[in-house]
C-alpha cells in the first residue's frame, strides 16, 4: 500500500495507464544495483530514486573531487573529499525519504561480484572502465539478472539492455555483451575522461535514458533496448539504433 505522501509524490506515474498502481508497486518492491556514482550514476540514481525504486544499491570506491562537479550533478562543493557512495546516499535522502540506499564503498571484482549482483533484481552499469563492464556483463548473464549498460566518450554515448538468459518473442536467445563486444580493447588504447575530456551534459542525457530503461525493465512496459544499441552523438544531436544478434 502507498501512504498519502507516496500517492501525491507518484501521482504522475499513477495516472499513466502503462504504470498505474501495479507498476508503482513493482518499483517500490524493486532492488536495483547501480555500478558507479559518477557522471552516469548521478542522473541515473536521481531518476530511479524520484520514481520510487524501493532499494538502491550503489557501488563506488572513489571520493568526490572538484573536477567531478562539472558533470556529476548530485555531488556538490561541500562533498569534495567525501566518499561518493555517502554523497549519493545523502542526495537520495534529500530527494525521496521512501527509498532505501545500500552503500558499497568498493570496486566490483571477481571476488565480490556474485554476492553483490545476486542480491538485486536489476543492475545498471555506469562505470568507466572495460574490466568492470565485462565482469558485470558476464556475471549478470550467469546469475540471470537484467543489465542496463551505458558508456560515454567526449561527445558521444551508447546504451543497451541485456537479457541474454532469455529468449525473444520468436524463441531466439537474446544476445549478450560479448556478442556486441567480444573482447575488451588493449589497456591504454582508449584515453580516459581525464585525458580526453567530456561534455558534462552528455552524461545527463545517457544517464537519464539509462534510468528510463531500468524503469521499463522493472514495470514490464514498452520495448527495452534488447538486441539494440542506441548511439548518441551530442555534437550533431543525432540518435541512431543498430541491431545486433547472438553470435553463432
Tab-separated table of C-alpha atoms in Angstrom:
chain	number	residue	atom	x	y	z
A	1	UNK	CA	0.000	0.000	0.000
A	2	UNK	CA	1.008	3.604	-0.517
A	3	UNK	CA	0.929	6.313	2.099
A	4	UNK	CA	-0.874	9.603	1.280
A	5	UNK	CA	2.538	11.193	0.754
A	6	UNK	CA	3.537	8.486	-1.727
A	7	UNK	CA	0.241	8.802	-3.606
A	8	UNK	CA	0.849	12.513	-4.069
A	9	UNK	CA	4.551	12.050	-4.829
A	10	UNK	CA	3.959	9.448	-7.560
A	11	UNK	CA	0.707	10.941	-8.878
A	12	UNK	CA	2.069	11.443	-12.396
A	13	UNK	CA	3.038	7.771	-12.561
A	14	UNK	CA	-0.223	6.565	-11.072
A	15	UNK	CA	-2.290	8.248	-13.792
A	16	UNK	CA	-0.249	6.603	-16.549
A	17	UNK	CA	-2.218	3.519	-17.698
A	18	UNK	CA	1.056	1.773	-18.534
A	19	UNK	CA	2.343	2.216	-14.960
A	20	UNK	CA	-0.531	2.893	-12.556
A	21	UNK	CA	-0.735	1.359	-9.121
A	22	UNK	CA	0.568	-2.099	-10.109
A	23	UNK	CA	3.609	-0.636	-11.870
A	24	UNK	CA	4.382	1.685	-8.992
A	25	UNK	CA	4.174	-1.259	-6.610
A	26	UNK	CA	6.732	-3.083	-8.740
A	27	UNK	CA	9.020	-0.054	-8.492
A	28	UNK	CA	8.577	0.105	-4.724
A	29	UNK	CA	9.443	-3.587	-4.375
A	30	UNK	CA	12.425	-3.459	-6.747
A	31	UNK	CA	16.065	-3.672	-5.775
A	32	UNK	CA	18.437	-2.041	-8.269
A	33	UNK	CA	22.230	-2.185	-8.124
A	34	UNK	CA	23.950	0.861	-9.651
A	35	UNK	CA	27.606	0.461	-10.553
A	36	UNK	CA	29.264	3.864	-10.379
A	37	UNK	CA	28.133	7.066	-8.666
A	38	UNK	CA	29.733	9.395	-11.200
A	39	UNK	CA	28.645	11.088	-14.414
A	40	UNK	CA	26.154	8.416	-15.489
A	41	UNK	CA	25.315	7.338	-11.968
A	42	UNK	CA	24.243	10.810	-10.842
A	43	UNK	CA	21.215	11.267	-13.127
A	44	UNK	CA	20.526	7.534	-13.102
A	45	UNK	CA	20.320	7.355	-9.312
A	46	UNK	CA	18.341	10.587	-9.071
A	47	UNK	CA	15.654	9.459	-11.503
A	48	UNK	CA	15.401	5.975	-10.013
A	49	UNK	CA	15.002	7.493	-6.559
A	50	UNK	CA	12.474	10.045	-7.781
A	51	UNK	CA	10.500	7.238	-9.454
A	52	UNK	CA	10.214	5.364	-6.164
A	53	UNK	CA	12.504	2.383	-6.693
A	54	UNK	CA	12.387	0.849	-3.234
A	55	UNK	CA	16.038	-0.076	-2.718
A	56	UNK	CA	19.106	1.290	-4.473
A	57	UNK	CA	22.476	-0.373	-4.014
A	58	UNK	CA	25.331	1.937	-5.004
A	59	UNK	CA	28.833	0.634	-5.747
A	60	UNK	CA	31.778	3.053	-5.950
A	61	UNK	CA	35.171	3.111	-4.246
A	62	UNK	CA	36.044	6.723	-5.106
A	63	UNK	CA	35.721	10.063	-3.307
A	64	UNK	CA	34.278	13.272	-4.734
A	65	UNK	CA	36.850	15.508	-6.461
A	66	UNK	CA	36.370	19.097	-7.556
A	67	UNK	CA	36.844	18.059	-11.193
A	68	UNK	CA	33.829	15.707	-10.875
A	69	UNK	CA	31.360	18.537	-10.317
A	70	UNK	CA	31.266	19.585	-13.981
A	71	UNK	CA	29.082	16.527	-14.709
A	72	UNK	CA	28.342	14.538	-11.522
A	73	UNK	CA	25.434	16.722	-10.578
A	74	UNK	CA	24.237	15.305	-7.277
A	75	UNK	CA	27.626	15.870	-5.652
A	76	UNK	CA	28.343	19.451	-4.642
A	77	UNK	CA	31.268	21.570	-3.480
A	78	UNK	CA	30.682	20.665	0.141
A	79	UNK	CA	31.054	16.961	-0.711
A	80	UNK	CA	34.592	17.237	-2.082
A	81	UNK	CA	36.662	14.594	-0.292
A	82	UNK	CA	33.576	12.625	0.795
A	83	UNK	CA	33.051	9.050	-0.400
A	84	UNK	CA	30.848	9.095	-3.491
A	85	UNK	CA	28.519	6.444	-2.093
A	86	UNK	CA	27.951	8.578	1.018
A	87	UNK	CA	27.365	11.722	-1.040
A	88	UNK	CA	24.912	9.759	-3.198
A	89	UNK	CA	23.120	8.433	-0.115
A	90	UNK	CA	22.646	11.979	1.176
A	91	UNK	CA	21.349	13.138	-2.203
A	92	UNK	CA	18.777	10.342	-2.335
A	93	UNK	CA	17.659	11.052	1.229
A	94	UNK	CA	17.024	14.684	0.303
A	95	UNK	CA	15.120	13.691	-2.810
A	96	UNK	CA	12.979	10.801	-1.588
A	97	UNK	CA	12.991	9.508	2.010
A	98	UNK	CA	10.953	6.459	0.940
A	99	UNK	CA	13.949	4.988	-0.909
A	100	UNK	CA	16.411	2.789	0.948
A	101	UNK	CA	20.066	3.133	-0.038
A	102	UNK	CA	22.626	0.376	0.475
A	103	UNK	CA	26.161	1.697	0.032
A	104	UNK	CA	29.063	-0.441	-1.156
A	105	UNK	CA	32.300	1.554	-0.941
A	106	UNK	CA	34.303	-0.842	-3.080
A	107	UNK	CA	35.179	-1.756	-6.645
A	108	UNK	CA	33.313	-4.620	-8.262
A	109	UNK	CA	35.710	-7.532	-8.738
A	110	UNK	CA	35.673	-11.270	-9.265
A	111	UNK	CA	35.618	-11.885	-5.523
A	112	UNK	CA	32.517	-9.852	-4.686
A	113	UNK	CA	30.557	-9.634	-7.946
A	114	UNK	CA	28.309	-12.657	-7.456
A	115	UNK	CA	27.293	-11.770	-3.903
A	116	UNK	CA	26.503	-8.185	-4.870
A	117	UNK	CA	24.676	-8.861	-8.118
A	118	UNK	CA	22.606	-11.757	-6.798
A	119	UNK	CA	21.199	-9.531	-4.028
A	120	UNK	CA	19.433	-7.271	-6.549
A	121	UNK	CA	16.780	-7.616	-9.245
A	122	UNK	CA	18.297	-5.354	-11.920
A	123	UNK	CA	21.816	-3.995	-12.471
A	124	UNK	CA	22.673	-0.671	-14.114
A	125	UNK	CA	26.298	-0.187	-15.119
A	126	UNK	CA	27.670	3.333	-15.421
A	127	UNK	CA	31.321	2.555	-14.789
A	128	UNK	CA	34.182	3.992	-16.794
A	129	UNK	CA	36.455	1.005	-17.354
A	130	UNK	CA	36.205	-2.059	-19.571
A	131	UNK	CA	37.325	-4.540	-16.925
A	132	UNK	CA	34.320	-3.764	-14.754
A	133	UNK	CA	31.909	-3.601	-17.681
A	134	UNK	CA	32.869	-7.051	-18.938
A	135	UNK	CA	32.841	-8.532	-15.443
A	136	UNK	CA	29.397	-7.087	-14.717
A	137	UNK	CA	28.025	-8.354	-18.024
A	138	UNK	CA	29.461	-11.849	-17.589
A	139	UNK	CA	28.194	-12.263	-14.035
A	140	UNK	CA	24.759	-10.765	-14.755
A	141	UNK	CA	24.358	-13.278	-17.570
A	142	UNK	CA	25.424	-16.169	-15.325
A	143	UNK	CA	23.167	-15.028	-12.469
A	144	UNK	CA	20.252	-14.182	-14.794
A	145	UNK	CA	19.981	-10.538	-13.840
A	146	UNK	CA	18.918	-7.880	-16.361
A	147	UNK	CA	21.717	-5.403	-17.088
A	148	UNK	CA	21.292	-1.899	-18.465
A	149	UNK	CA	24.707	-0.661	-19.523
A	150	UNK	CA	25.771	2.741	-20.822
A	151	UNK	CA	29.048	4.351	-21.811
A	152	UNK	CA	30.132	7.864	-22.788
A	153	UNK	CA	33.009	9.408	-24.690
A	154	UNK	CA	33.892	13.029	-25.377
A	155	UNK	CA	30.665	13.952	-27.175
A	156	UNK	CA	29.046	10.556	-27.763
A	157	UNK	CA	27.478	7.732	-25.824
A	158	UNK	CA	25.810	4.354	-26.151
A	159	UNK	CA	23.175	2.358	-24.300
A	160	UNK	CA	21.787	-1.171	-24.427
A	161	UNK	CA	19.802	-3.579	-22.258
A	162	UNK	CA	20.982	-7.153	-21.821
A	163	UNK	CA	18.777	-10.191	-21.154
A	164	UNK	CA	20.976	-12.962	-22.621
A	165	UNK	CA	19.497	-15.612	-20.336
A	166	UNK	CA	16.075	-15.211	-22.001
A	167	UNK	CA	14.631	-15.572	-25.491
A	168	UNK	CA	12.722	-13.098	-27.643
A	169	UNK	CA	9.149	-13.493	-28.880
A	170	UNK	CA	10.348	-15.769	-31.690
A	171	UNK	CA	12.114	-18.065	-29.242
A	172	UNK	CA	15.590	-16.928	-30.277
A	173	UNK	CA	18.099	-16.399	-27.469
A	174	UNK	CA	18.847	-12.743	-26.763
A	175	UNK	CA	22.417	-11.559	-27.359
A	176	UNK	CA	24.876	-10.826	-24.568
A	177	UNK	CA	27.511	-8.160	-24.109
A	178	UNK	CA	30.236	-10.255	-25.739
A	179	UNK	CA	28.065	-10.659	-28.827
A	180	UNK	CA	28.377	-6.897	-29.160
A	181	UNK	CA	31.941	-6.505	-27.864
A	182	UNK	CA	33.754	-9.874	-27.939
A	183	UNK	CA	36.823	-8.701	-26.007
A	184	UNK	CA	37.953	-5.617	-24.095
A	185	UNK	CA	40.315	-3.329	-26.018
A	186	UNK	CA	44.001	-3.449	-25.067
A	187	UNK	CA	44.839	-1.382	-21.948
A	188	UNK	CA	45.666	2.215	-22.788
A	189	UNK	CA	44.206	2.106	-26.294
A	190	UNK	CA	41.367	4.499	-25.473
A	191	UNK	CA	42.043	7.642	-23.403
A	192	UNK	CA	40.080	8.130	-20.214
A	193	UNK	CA	37.896	11.069	-19.292
A	194	UNK	CA	40.764	12.919	-17.590
A	195	UNK	CA	42.869	12.798	-20.745
A	196	UNK	CA	40.217	13.212	-23.450
A	197	UNK	CA	37.662	15.399	-21.665
A	198	UNK	CA	33.884	15.073	-21.794
A	199	UNK	CA	30.871	17.319	-22.319
A	200	UNK	CA	29.234	17.323	-18.901
A	201	UNK	CA	25.627	17.436	-20.117
A	202	UNK	CA	26.206	14.288	-22.197
A	203	UNK	CA	26.285	12.165	-19.057
A	204	UNK	CA	22.918	13.637	-18.080
A	205	UNK	CA	21.419	12.552	-21.400
A	206	UNK	CA	22.744	8.983	-21.237
A	207	UNK	CA	22.127	8.571	-17.510
A	208	UNK	CA	18.509	9.675	-17.903
A	209	UNK	CA	17.991	7.301	-20.818
A	210	UNK	CA	19.546	4.543	-18.731
A	211	UNK	CA	17.092	5.263	-15.904
A	212	UNK	CA	14.180	5.043	-18.354
A	213	UNK	CA	15.396	1.607	-19.483
A	214	UNK	CA	15.635	0.378	-15.887
A	215	UNK	CA	12.103	1.600	-15.137
A	216	UNK	CA	10.811	-0.171	-18.262
A	217	UNK	CA	12.504	-3.426	-17.264
A	218	UNK	CA	11.047	-3.273	-13.750
A	219	UNK	CA	7.499	-2.401	-14.792
A	220	UNK	CA	7.456	-4.530	-17.931
A	221	UNK	CA	6.320	-1.709	-20.205
A	222	UNK	CA	7.463	-0.685	-23.662
A	223	UNK	CA	10.280	-2.246	-25.652
A	224	UNK	CA	13.654	-2.231	-23.885
A	225	UNK	CA	16.848	-1.956	-25.926
A	226	UNK	CA	17.394	-5.710	-26.041
A	227	UNK	CA	19.438	-6.601	-29.115
A	228	UNK	CA	19.633	-2.915	-29.980
A	229	UNK	CA	22.429	-0.453	-29.300
A	230	UNK	CA	21.424	3.199	-29.029
A	231	UNK	CA	24.126	5.585	-30.241
A	232	UNK	CA	24.017	9.249	-29.248
A	233	UNK	CA	26.072	11.981	-30.922
A	234	UNK	CA	25.672	15.175	-28.915
A	235	UNK	CA	27.562	17.363	-31.401
A	236	UNK	CA	25.011	16.721	-34.139
A	237	UNK	CA	22.286	15.718	-31.637
A	238	UNK	CA	21.733	12.557	-33.635
A	239	UNK	CA	20.289	9.361	-32.211
A	240	UNK	CA	20.747	6.091	-34.098
A	241	UNK	CA	19.928	2.491	-33.225
A	242	UNK	CA	21.743	-0.549	-34.551
A	243	UNK	CA	20.592	-4.124	-34.085
A	244	UNK	CA	22.864	-6.964	-33.003
A	245	UNK	CA	22.303	-10.690	-32.539
A	246	UNK	CA	23.745	-13.602	-30.651
A	247	UNK	CA	26.845	-14.932	-32.358
A	248	UNK	CA	26.583	-18.482	-33.641
